[in-house]
PDB file of C-alpha atoms in Angstrom:
ATOM      1  CA  MET A   1      44.067  72.658  -0.359  1.00 69.00           C
ATOM      2  CA  SER A   2      43.107  70.580   2.686  1.00 76.00           C
ATOM      3  CA  LYS A   3      39.789  70.932   4.513  1.00 80.00           C
ATOM      4  CA  LYS A   4      41.542  72.673   7.365  1.00 76.00           C
ATOM      5  CA  GLU A   5      43.181  75.258   5.159  1.00 78.00           C
ATOM      6  CA  ILE A   6      39.869  76.046   3.412  1.00 87.00           C
ATOM      7  CA  LEU A   7      38.265  76.472   6.798  1.00 87.00           C
ATOM      8  CA  ASP A   8      41.076  78.841   7.997  1.00 83.00           C
ATOM      9  CA  ILE A   9      40.659  80.868   4.929  1.00 86.00           C
ATOM     10  CA  CYS A  10      36.952  81.146   5.456  1.00 90.00           C
ATOM     11  CA  PHE A  11      37.356  82.039   9.113  1.00 90.00           C
ATOM     12  CA  ARG A  12      39.921  84.837   8.400  1.00 87.00           C
ATOM     13  CA  SER A  13      37.714  86.166   5.569  1.00 90.00           C
ATOM     14  CA  PHE A  14      34.894  86.347   8.031  1.00 93.00           C
ATOM     15  CA  ILE A  15      37.046  88.222  10.492  1.00 91.00           C
ATOM     16  CA  VAL A  16      37.953  90.754   7.744  1.00 90.00           C
ATOM     17  CA  ILE A  17      34.483  91.325   6.795  1.00 93.00           C
ATOM     18  CA  VAL A  18      33.246  91.748  10.437  1.00 93.00           C
ATOM     19  CA  SER A  19      36.236  93.988  11.449  1.00 92.00           C
ATOM     20  CA  ASN A  20      35.914  96.254   8.475  1.00 91.00           C
ATOM     21  CA  ILE A  21      32.151  96.573   8.958  1.00 94.00           C
ATOM     22  CA  LEU A  22      32.852  97.713  12.613  1.00 94.00           C
ATOM     23  CA  LEU A  23      35.439 100.148  11.379  1.00 91.00           C
ATOM     24  CA  SER A  24      33.062 101.631   8.831  1.00 93.00           C
ATOM     25  CA  ILE A  25      30.458 102.076  11.582  1.00 94.00           C
ATOM     26  CA  ALA A  26      33.031 103.662  13.821  1.00 93.00           C
ATOM     27  CA  THR A  27      33.866 106.188  11.116  1.00 91.00           C
ATOM     28  CA  VAL A  28      30.292 107.090   9.867  1.00 93.00           C
ATOM     29  CA  TRP A  29      28.453 106.923  13.209  1.00 94.00           C
ATOM     30  CA  PHE A  30      30.827 108.366  15.611  1.00 94.00           C
ATOM     31  CA  LEU A  31      33.602 110.309  13.756  1.00 91.00           C
ATOM     32  CA  GLU A  32      32.101 111.914  10.855  1.00 90.00           C
ATOM     33  CA  PRO A  33      29.347 113.744  12.701  1.00 91.00           C
ATOM     34  CA  ALA A  34      31.909 115.429  14.938  1.00 87.00           C
ATOM     35  CA  LYS A  35      34.211 116.116  12.082  1.00 87.00           C
ATOM     36  CA  LEU A  36      36.906 114.021  13.793  1.00 89.00           C
ATOM     37  CA  TYR A  37      39.499 111.963  11.895  1.00 86.00           C
ATOM     38  CA  ALA A  38      39.771 108.228  11.624  1.00 83.00           C
ATOM     39  CA  GLY A  39      43.115 106.552  11.596  1.00 74.00           C
ATOM     40  CA  GLY A  40      45.470 105.805   8.675  1.00 77.00           C
ATOM     41  CA  ALA A  41      44.191 105.647   5.146  1.00 82.00           C
ATOM     42  CA  THR A  42      40.600 106.415   6.170  1.00 85.00           C
ATOM     43  CA  GLY A  43      41.843 109.589   7.915  1.00 84.00           C
ATOM     44  CA  LEU A  44      43.768 110.561   4.762  1.00 85.00           C
ATOM     45  CA  ALA A  45      40.565 110.002   2.747  1.00 87.00           C
ATOM     46  CA  GLN A  46      38.603 112.207   5.090  1.00 87.00           C
ATOM     47  CA  LEU A  47      41.341 114.957   4.775  1.00 86.00           C
ATOM     48  CA  PHE A  48      41.188 114.702   0.983  1.00 88.00           C
ATOM     49  CA  GLN A  49      37.456 114.656   0.879  1.00 89.00           C
ATOM     50  CA  ARG A  50      37.176 117.932   3.119  1.00 88.00           C
ATOM     51  CA  LEU A  51      39.946 119.534   0.993  1.00 87.00           C
ATOM     52  CA  ILE A  52      37.844 118.768  -2.264  1.00 89.00           C
ATOM     53  CA  ILE A  53      34.710 120.043  -0.623  1.00 87.00           C
ATOM     54  CA  LYS A  54      36.427 123.284   0.463  1.00 83.00           C
ATOM     55  CA  PHE A  55      37.296 124.011  -3.140  1.00 84.00           C
ATOM     56  CA  GLY A  56      33.688 123.284  -4.220  1.00 84.00           C
ATOM     57  CA  GLY A  57      33.870 119.650  -5.306  1.00 85.00           C
ATOM     58  CA  ASN A  58      32.286 116.528  -3.909  1.00 85.00           C
ATOM     59  CA  ILE A  59      33.389 112.867  -3.772  1.00 86.00           C
ATOM     60  CA  ASN A  60      32.152 109.814  -1.961  1.00 86.00           C
ATOM     61  CA  LEU A  61      34.333 108.957   1.056  1.00 87.00           C
ATOM     62  CA  GLY A  62      34.148 105.237   0.354  1.00 88.00           C
ATOM     63  CA  LEU A  63      35.676 105.784  -3.042  1.00 88.00           C
ATOM     64  CA  LEU A  64      38.364 107.858  -1.602  1.00 88.00           C
ATOM     65  CA  ILE A  65      39.214 105.205   0.873  1.00 87.00           C
ATOM     66  CA  PHE A  66      39.646 102.747  -1.910  1.00 87.00           C
ATOM     67  CA  ILE A  67      41.975 104.969  -3.878  1.00 88.00           C
ATOM     68  CA  VAL A  68      44.147 105.873  -1.036  1.00 85.00           C
ATOM     69  CA  ASN A  69      44.638 102.154  -0.086  1.00 84.00           C
ATOM     70  CA  VAL A  70      45.880 101.088  -3.582  1.00 83.00           C
ATOM     71  CA  PRO A  71      49.579 102.023  -3.046  1.00 81.00           C
ATOM     72  CA  ILE A  72      49.513 100.673   0.468  1.00 79.00           C
ATOM     73  CA  ILE A  73      48.582  97.307  -0.690  1.00 80.00           C
ATOM     74  CA  ILE A  74      51.682  97.083  -2.796  1.00 81.00           C
ATOM     75  CA  ILE A  75      53.661  97.647   0.415  1.00 76.00           C
ATOM     76  CA  GLY A  76      51.810  94.595   1.991  1.00 74.00           C
ATOM     77  CA  PHE A  77      52.667  92.447  -1.026  1.00 77.00           C
ATOM     78  CA  LYS A  78      56.444  93.374  -0.917  1.00 75.00           C
ATOM     79  CA  PHE A  79      57.206  93.615   2.898  1.00 72.00           C
ATOM     80  CA  VAL A  80      54.545  91.527   4.783  1.00 70.00           C
ATOM     81  CA  SER A  81      53.181  88.626   2.780  1.00 71.00           C
ATOM     82  CA  LYS A  82      50.952  87.903  -0.234  1.00 76.00           C
ATOM     83  CA  LYS A  83      48.277  86.312   1.927  1.00 76.00           C
ATOM     84  CA  PHE A  84      48.153  89.398   4.221  1.00 74.00           C
ATOM     85  CA  ALA A  85      47.962  91.721   1.211  1.00 76.00           C
ATOM     86  CA  ILE A  86      45.014  89.658  -0.236  1.00 83.00           C
ATOM     87  CA  TYR A  87      43.163  89.941   2.983  1.00 82.00           C
ATOM     88  CA  SER A  88      43.964  93.673   3.001  1.00 81.00           C
ATOM     89  CA  ILE A  89      42.414  93.902  -0.495  1.00 86.00           C
ATOM     90  CA  LEU A  90      39.220  92.276   0.742  1.00 89.00           C
ATOM     91  CA  ALA A  91      39.310  94.627   3.789  1.00 87.00           C
ATOM     92  CA  ILE A  92      39.502  97.753   1.545  1.00 88.00           C
ATOM     93  CA  VAL A  93      36.620  96.587  -0.574  1.00 90.00           C
ATOM     94  CA  VAL A  94      34.446  95.967   2.372  1.00 92.00           C
ATOM     95  CA  GLN A  95      35.354  99.118   4.147  1.00 89.00           C
ATOM     96  CA  SER A  96      34.866 101.294   1.030  1.00 90.00           C
ATOM     97  CA  LEU A  97      31.545  99.674   0.317  1.00 92.00           C
ATOM     98  CA  PHE A  98      30.041 100.039   3.726  1.00 93.00           C
ATOM     99  CA  THR A  99      31.441 103.546   4.353  1.00 90.00           C
ATOM    100  CA  GLY A 100      29.961 104.640   1.088  1.00 88.00           C
ATOM    101  CA  LEU A 101      26.562 102.902   1.734  1.00 89.00           C
ATOM    102  CA  ILE A 102      25.974 104.009   5.465  1.00 89.00           C
ATOM    103  CA  LYS A 103      24.495 107.485   5.001  1.00 83.00           C
ATOM    104  CA  THR A 104      23.043 108.297   8.443  1.00 87.00           C
ATOM    105  CA  THR A 105      24.048 108.063  12.108  1.00 92.00           C
ATOM    106  CA  PRO A 106      21.804 107.699  15.192  1.00 92.00           C
ATOM    107  CA  PHE A 107      24.210 109.907  17.125  1.00 92.00           C
ATOM    108  CA  GLN A 108      24.108 113.072  15.086  1.00 91.00           C
ATOM    109  CA  SER A 109      22.567 114.971  18.004  1.00 90.00           C
ATOM    110  CA  LEU A 110      25.779 114.530  20.045  1.00 90.00           C
ATOM    111  CA  ALA A 111      27.669 116.699  17.477  1.00 87.00           C
ATOM    112  CA  GLU A 112      25.108 119.417  17.279  1.00 89.00           C
ATOM    113  CA  ASP A 113      25.695 122.751  19.061  1.00 86.00           C
ATOM    114  CA  ILE A 114      23.774 123.402  22.243  1.00 86.00           C
ATOM    115  CA  VAL A 115      21.273 126.182  21.789  1.00 85.00           C
ATOM    116  CA  SER A 116      20.145 128.347  24.759  1.00 81.00           C
ATOM    117  CA  PHE A 117      18.940 131.736  25.776  1.00 79.00           C
ATOM    118  CA  THR A 118      20.692 134.203  28.075  1.00 78.00           C
ATOM    119  CA  LYS A 119      18.704 136.195  30.778  1.00 77.00           C
ATOM    120  CA  ALA A 120      18.446 139.013  28.243  1.00 78.00           C
ATOM    121  CA  GLY A 121      16.703 136.627  25.845  1.00 76.00           C
ATOM    122  CA  VAL A 122      19.608 136.426  23.384  1.00 82.00           C
ATOM    123  CA  LEU A 123      19.975 133.100  21.516  1.00 83.00           C
ATOM    124  CA  VAL A 124      23.373 131.555  22.129  1.00 83.00           C
ATOM    125  CA  SER A 125      24.971 128.546  20.367  1.00 82.00           C
ATOM    126  CA  THR A 126      27.799 126.673  21.977  1.00 85.00           C
ATOM    127  CA  MET A 127      29.765 123.633  20.910  1.00 84.00           C
ATOM    128  CA  ASN A 128      28.634 120.397  22.497  1.00 88.00           C
ATOM    129  CA  TYR A 129      31.947 119.405  24.000  1.00 88.00           C
ATOM    130  CA  GLY A 130      30.509 116.566  26.024  1.00 90.00           C
ATOM    131  CA  GLY A 131      28.767 115.069  23.032  1.00 92.00           C
ATOM    132  CA  ILE A 132      31.911 115.319  20.839  1.00 92.00           C
ATOM    133  CA  LEU A 133      34.100 113.649  23.581  1.00 92.00           C
ATOM    134  CA  THR A 134      31.482 110.906  23.715  1.00 93.00           C
ATOM    135  CA  LEU A 135      31.786 110.336  20.041  1.00 93.00           C
ATOM    136  CA  ALA A 136      35.623 110.455  20.243  1.00 93.00           C
ATOM    137  CA  ILE A 137      35.678 107.782  23.033  1.00 94.00           C
ATOM    138  CA  PHE A 138      33.302 105.420  21.470  1.00 94.00           C
ATOM    139  CA  GLY A 139      34.743 105.887  17.957  1.00 92.00           C
ATOM    140  CA  GLY A 140      38.250 105.238  19.237  1.00 90.00           C
ATOM    141  CA  LEU A 141      37.272 102.159  21.229  1.00 92.00           C
ATOM    142  CA  LEU A 142      35.318 100.655  18.429  1.00 93.00           C
ATOM    143  CA  ALA A 143      37.999 101.425  15.706  1.00 89.00           C
ATOM    144  CA  GLY A 144      40.758  99.926  17.994  1.00 87.00           C
ATOM    145  CA  PHE A 145      38.776  96.842  18.567  1.00 90.00           C
ATOM    146  CA  ALA A 146      38.215  96.380  14.918  1.00 89.00           C
ATOM    147  CA  SER A 147      41.830  96.869  14.009  1.00 83.00           C
ATOM    148  CA  GLY A 148      43.140  94.699  16.831  1.00 83.00           C
ATOM    149  CA  LEU A 149      40.636  91.866  16.042  1.00 86.00           C
ATOM    150  CA  ALA A 150      41.780  91.770  12.427  1.00 82.00           C
ATOM    151  CA  LEU A 151      45.528  91.887  13.155  1.00 75.00           C
ATOM    152  CA  ARG A 152      45.158  89.268  15.850  1.00 77.00           C
ATOM    153  CA  PHE A 153      43.850  86.733  13.448  1.00 77.00           C
ATOM    154  CA  GLY A 154      46.552  87.573  10.728  1.00 68.00           C
ATOM    155  CA  THR A 155      44.256  89.796   8.638  1.00 74.00           C
ATOM    156  CA  SER A 156      43.983  93.515   8.084  1.00 70.00           C
ATOM    157  CA  THR A 157      41.679  96.542   8.031  1.00 73.00           C
ATOM    158  CA  GLY A 158      43.877  97.881   5.285  1.00 70.00           C
ATOM    159  CA  GLY A 159      45.438 101.378   5.233  1.00 70.00           C
ATOM    160  CA  ILE A 160      48.181 102.236   7.714  1.00 70.00           C
ATOM    161  CA  ASP A 161      47.712  98.776   9.372  1.00 64.00           C
ATOM    162  CA  VAL A 162      49.616  97.298   6.492  1.00 70.00           C
ATOM    163  CA  VAL A 163      52.538  99.874   6.863  1.00 71.00           C
ATOM    164  CA  ALA A 164      52.536  99.345  10.542  1.00 67.00           C
ATOM    165  CA  GLN A 165      52.572  95.610  10.146  1.00 65.00           C
ATOM    166  CA  ALA A 166      55.558  95.955   7.857  1.00 69.00           C
ATOM    167  CA  LEU A 167      57.451  98.140  10.190  1.00 69.00           C
ATOM    168  CA  ALA A 168      56.529  95.943  13.314  1.00 66.00           C
ATOM    169  CA  LEU A 169      57.777  92.947  11.381  1.00 63.00           C
ATOM    170  CA  HIS A 170      61.095  94.400  10.112  1.00 63.00           C
ATOM    171  CA  LYS A 171      61.910  97.147  12.534  1.00 63.00           C
ATOM    172  CA  ASN A 172      60.465  95.782  15.860  1.00 60.00           C
ATOM    173  CA  PHE A 173      58.172  98.828  16.452  1.00 60.00           C
ATOM    174  CA  SER A 174      54.920  98.747  18.391  1.00 57.00           C
ATOM    175  CA  MET A 175      51.950  98.644  16.170  1.00 56.00           C
ATOM    176  CA  GLY A 176      49.943 101.141  18.329  1.00 55.00           C
ATOM    177  CA  SER A 177      52.955 103.604  18.469  1.00 62.00           C
ATOM    178  CA  ILE A 178      53.434 103.627  14.755  1.00 64.00           C
ATOM    179  CA  THR A 179      49.685 104.288  14.033  1.00 65.00           C
ATOM    180  CA  MET A 180      49.467 106.842  16.716  1.00 69.00           C
ATOM    181  CA  VAL A 181      52.376 109.006  15.398  1.00 75.00           C
ATOM    182  CA  LEU A 182      51.089 108.900  11.795  1.00 75.00           C
ATOM    183  CA  ASN A 183      47.465 109.689  12.815  1.00 77.00           C
ATOM    184  CA  ILE A 184      48.440 112.629  14.983  1.00 81.00           C
ATOM    185  CA  LEU A 185      50.011 114.208  11.828  1.00 84.00           C
ATOM    186  CA  ILE A 186      46.705 113.668   9.967  1.00 82.00           C
ATOM    187  CA  ALA A 187      44.812 115.383  12.939  1.00 84.00           C
ATOM    188  CA  ILE A 188      46.990 118.426  13.043  1.00 87.00           C
ATOM    189  CA  ILE A 189      46.975 118.940   9.304  1.00 85.00           C
ATOM    190  CA  GLY A 190      43.230 118.174   8.877  1.00 82.00           C
ATOM    191  CA  GLY A 191      41.739 119.729  12.044  1.00 82.00           C
ATOM    192  CA  GLY A 192      44.221 122.394  12.848  1.00 83.00           C
ATOM    193  CA  VAL A 193      45.335 123.656   9.485  1.00 82.00           C
ATOM    194  CA  LEU A 194      42.499 122.726   7.041  1.00 80.00           C
ATOM    195  CA  GLN A 195      39.467 123.221   9.332  1.00 78.00           C
ATOM    196  CA  GLY A 196      41.168 125.727  11.604  1.00 79.00           C
ATOM    197  CA  SER A 197      39.828 123.961  14.801  1.00 81.00           C
ATOM    198  CA  TRP A 198      42.342 122.898  17.287  1.00 85.00           C
ATOM    199  CA  ILE A 199      39.585 121.393  19.319  1.00 86.00           C
ATOM    200  CA  VAL A 200      38.992 118.895  16.612  1.00 83.00           C
ATOM    201  CA  VAL A 201      42.634 118.049  16.951  1.00 87.00           C
ATOM    202  CA  LEU A 202      42.370 117.519  20.653  1.00 89.00           C
ATOM    203  CA  PHE A 203      39.422 115.359  20.509  1.00 89.00           C
ATOM    204  CA  THR A 204      40.934 113.320  17.572  1.00 87.00           C
ATOM    205  CA  ILE A 205      43.977 112.680  19.680  1.00 87.00           C
ATOM    206  CA  VAL A 206      41.842 111.368  22.438  1.00 88.00           C
ATOM    207  CA  ARG A 207      40.243 108.995  19.953  1.00 86.00           C
ATOM    208  CA  MET A 208      43.616 107.951  18.644  1.00 83.00           C
ATOM    209  CA  ILE A 209      45.062 107.118  22.176  1.00 84.00           C
ATOM    210  CA  LEU A 210      42.076 104.933  22.797  1.00 86.00           C
ATOM    211  CA  ASN A 211      42.411 103.344  19.524  1.00 81.00           C
ATOM    212  CA  SER A 212      46.140 102.534  20.062  1.00 77.00           C
ATOM    213  CA  LEU A 213      45.706 101.188  23.558  1.00 82.00           C
ATOM    214  CA  VAL A 214      42.813  98.885  22.608  1.00 85.00           C
ATOM    215  CA  MET A 215      44.586  97.726  19.372  1.00 78.00           C
ATOM    216  CA  ASP A 216      47.816  96.856  21.306  1.00 74.00           C
ATOM    217  CA  LYS A 217      45.887  94.976  23.943  1.00 77.00           C
ATOM    218  CA  ILE A 218      44.028  92.828  21.386  1.00 77.00           C
ATOM    219  CA  HIS A 219      46.799  92.409  18.892  1.00 68.00           C
ATOM    220  CA  THR A 220      49.513  90.200  20.272  1.00 59.00           C
ATOM    221  CA  GLY A 221      51.306  89.025  17.066  1.00 55.00           C
ATOM    222  CA  TYR A 222      54.724  90.449  17.890  1.00 58.00           C
ATOM    223  CA  THR A 223      54.911  89.925  21.650  1.00 74.00           C
ATOM    224  CA  TYR A 224      56.863  86.857  22.786  1.00 85.00           C
ATOM    225  CA  THR A 225      56.302  83.899  25.010  1.00 91.00           C
ATOM    226  CA  GLY A 226      58.975  81.656  26.716  1.00 95.00           C
ATOM    227  CA  ILE A 227      57.791  77.989  26.945  1.00 96.00           C
ATOM    228  CA  HIS A 228      59.241  75.302  29.236  1.00 97.00           C
ATOM    229  CA  ILE A 229      58.182  71.744  28.422  1.00 97.00           C
ATOM    230  CA  PHE A 230      58.787  68.684  30.535  1.00 96.00           C
ATOM    231  CA  SER A 231      57.978  65.364  28.854  1.00 94.00           C
ATOM    232  CA  LYS A 232      59.227  61.766  28.243  1.00 92.00           C
ATOM    233  CA  PHE A 233      59.055  62.611  24.576  1.00 95.00           C
ATOM    234  CA  SER A 234      61.157  65.847  24.617  1.00 95.00           C
ATOM    235  CA  GLN A 235      63.433  64.863  21.772  1.00 94.00           C
ATOM    236  CA  GLU A 236      60.574  64.241  19.441  1.00 95.00           C
ATOM    237  CA  ILE A 237      58.706  67.400  20.521  1.00 96.00           C
ATOM    238  CA  GLY A 238      61.716  69.595  20.148  1.00 96.00           C
ATOM    239  CA  HIS A 239      62.541  68.167  16.695  1.00 96.00           C
ATOM    240  CA  ASP A 240      58.868  68.740  15.641  1.00 95.00           C
ATOM    241  CA  ILE A 241      58.956  72.395  16.837  1.00 95.00           C
ATOM    242  CA  MET A 242      62.232  73.066  14.962  1.00 94.00           C
ATOM    243  CA  ILE A 243      61.034  71.420  11.771  1.00 94.00           C
ATOM    244  CA  ASN A 244      57.483  72.659  11.566  1.00 90.00           C
ATOM    245  CA  LEU A 245      57.636  76.073  13.363  1.00 89.00           C
ATOM    246  CA  LYS A 246      61.282  76.841  12.321  1.00 89.00           C
ATOM    247  CA  ARG A 247      61.963  77.818  15.950  1.00 93.00           C
ATOM    248  CA  GLY A 248      65.096  76.915  17.880  1.00 92.00           C
ATOM    249  CA  CYS A 249      64.962  74.904  21.144  1.00 95.00           C
ATOM    250  CA  THR A 250      67.282  74.348  23.991  1.00 96.00           C
ATOM    251  CA  PHE A 251      67.511  70.907  25.711  1.00 96.00           C
ATOM    252  CA  LEU A 252      68.282  71.058  29.451  1.00 95.00           C
ATOM    253  CA  GLN A 253      69.216  68.018  31.484  1.00 95.00           C
ATOM    254  CA  VAL A 254      66.955  68.056  34.567  1.00 94.00           C
ATOM    255  CA  GLN A 255      66.162  65.695  37.469  1.00 93.00           C
ATOM    256  CA  GLY A 256      62.840  65.338  39.319  1.00 89.00           C
ATOM    257  CA  ALA A 257      63.094  66.075  43.020  1.00 91.00           C
ATOM    258  CA  TYR A 258      60.582  63.435  43.953  1.00 89.00           C
ATOM    259  CA  THR A 259      61.193  60.599  41.486  1.00 88.00           C
ATOM    260  CA  HIS A 260      64.945  61.474  40.820  1.00 89.00           C
ATOM    261  CA  GLU A 261      64.288  60.547  37.257  1.00 90.00           C
ATOM    262  CA  ASN A 262      66.406  62.192  34.615  1.00 92.00           C
ATOM    263  CA  ARG A 263      64.512  64.182  32.028  1.00 92.00           C
ATOM    264  CA  ILE A 264      65.073  66.615  29.242  1.00 94.00           C
ATOM    265  CA  GLU A 265      63.421  70.062  29.623  1.00 96.00           C
ATOM    266  CA  ILE A 266      62.716  71.956  26.369  1.00 97.00           C
ATOM    267  CA  TYR A 267      62.955  75.687  26.391  1.00 97.00           C
ATOM    268  CA  CYS A 268      61.814  77.737  23.385  1.00 96.00           C
ATOM    269  CA  VAL A 269      60.710  81.344  22.578  1.00 95.00           C
ATOM    270  CA  VAL A 270      58.010  82.004  20.147  1.00 92.00           C
ATOM    271  CA  SER A 271      55.707  84.796  19.038  1.00 83.00           C
ATOM    272  CA  THR A 272      52.532  84.787  21.077  1.00 77.00           C
ATOM    273  CA  TYR A 273      50.447  83.790  18.123  1.00 73.00           C
ATOM    274  CA  GLU A 274      52.464  80.683  17.733  1.00 84.00           C
ATOM    275  CA  VAL A 275      51.675  79.213  21.215  1.00 87.00           C
ATOM    276  CA  ASP A 276      48.603  77.328  20.090  1.00 83.00           C
ATOM    277  CA  ARG A 277      50.665  75.662  17.485  1.00 88.00           C
ATOM    278  CA  VAL A 278      53.315  74.558  20.036  1.00 94.00           C
ATOM    279  CA  MET A 279      50.555  73.150  22.127  1.00 93.00           C
ATOM    280  CA  TYR A 280      49.260  71.209  19.198  1.00 91.00           C
ATOM    281  CA  ILE A 281      52.683  69.642  18.587  1.00 94.00           C
ATOM    282  CA  VAL A 282      53.191  68.742  22.257  1.00 95.00           C
ATOM    283  CA  ASP A 283      49.700  67.124  22.350  1.00 94.00           C
ATOM    284  CA  LYS A 284      50.643  64.903  19.501  1.00 93.00           C
ATOM    285  CA  TYR A 285      53.327  63.173  21.572  1.00 95.00           C
ATOM    286  CA  ASP A 286      52.297  63.593  25.185  1.00 94.00           C
ATOM    287  CA  LYS A 287      48.963  65.139  26.421  1.00 93.00           C
ATOM    288  CA  LYS A 288      50.278  64.827  29.981  1.00 92.00           C
ATOM    289  CA  ALA A 289      53.336  67.026  29.360  1.00 95.00           C
ATOM    290  CA  PHE A 290      54.050  69.603  32.159  1.00 95.00           C
ATOM    291  CA  ILE A 291      54.279  73.071  30.518  1.00 96.00           C
ATOM    292  CA  THR A 292      54.880  76.558  31.909  1.00 96.00           C
ATOM    293  CA  MET A 293      54.740  79.841  29.872  1.00 95.00           C
ATOM    294  CA  SER A 294      55.755  83.314  30.712  1.00 92.00           C
ATOM    295  CA  PRO A 295      55.920  86.571  28.775  1.00 87.00           C
ATOM    296  CA  VAL A 296      59.296  87.631  27.309  1.00 89.00           C
ATOM    297  CA  LYS A 297      59.689  91.277  27.485  1.00 83.00           C
ATOM    298  CA  LYS A 298      62.674  91.620  25.046  1.00 82.00           C
ATOM    299  CA  ILE A 299      64.864  89.526  22.911  1.00 84.00           C
ATOM    300  CA  ARG A 300      68.442  90.098  21.776  1.00 82.00           C
ATOM    301  CA  GLY A 301      70.149  87.730  19.333  1.00 81.00           C
ATOM    302  CA  ASN A 302      69.020  85.508  16.479  1.00 79.00           C
ATOM    303  CA  PHE A 303      65.157  85.484  16.637  1.00 78.00           C
ATOM    304  CA  VAL A 304      63.403  85.648  13.217  1.00 72.00           C
ATOM    305  CA  LYS A 305      60.165  87.678  13.132  1.00 67.00           C
ATOM    306  CA  LYS A 306      57.770  86.170  10.750  1.00 64.00           C
ATOM    307  CA  SER A 307      54.430  87.417   9.253  1.00 58.00           C
ATOM    308  CA  ILE A 308      51.369  85.979  10.878  1.00 56.00           C
ATOM    309  CA  ILE A 309      50.189  84.522   7.693  1.00 57.00           C
TER     310      ILE A 309
END
């Protein structure tokens, strides 16, 4: 491997470690105290843990996260890419380890009931709705940031992210929409059916909506950008894009209004994460090339969606 490839692997591995530590903190610090559910495989692990506890057993949440993720990784190998699946394995190990090791939270008091006395001197305990909402908001924001950060750089936080990546890649679905639908089912089964608390379901859904919005904002792997390139070396640039990015280009004959010089304009559409690679190719031939870019809302026709890595 070249030095650049080694540095790329190291950088992506660093992103995996950081994003999954953040996800572990979001789960243990913000969600667990309020008995709210995390997304995806972590949410399934929480569901199984509470089911086991209900029947008198006990098991570490980190271990359950690892077990639940094993079949999901197989999906990553088959339908996304081997590299993506390998990063997902690293993600699972880091997330399982830190979730198991983090034992306490500085925000436990936000989930505790509010105790007060009535005028008659009777002790009354009420649920701390404001505290639980605060935990749901910050848990959702932090978890969404962690997942979006990992996916933006072609890595993973494991779990449903892998399934969502496969569906987004092959079925053109929104990452956030996929995870939100699956996670709402977990919330209803876990909070409503198992725990008998529809309040938990409502607050978990708030967390999930925030998670999905943040994740879709940060992760831009499967949105598209249309690029117009004007250069004296358009033939060379277009050929390089087609060979190295495997993206088609259209050559348009154009004329400058001021100079009246005939030029060739290149138009191509790429996934947003490929824009930097296009800029690198252009700079090889012409650092003074005039370039405009605009978001492409929808594509119809022959456009191949590729895994980020």
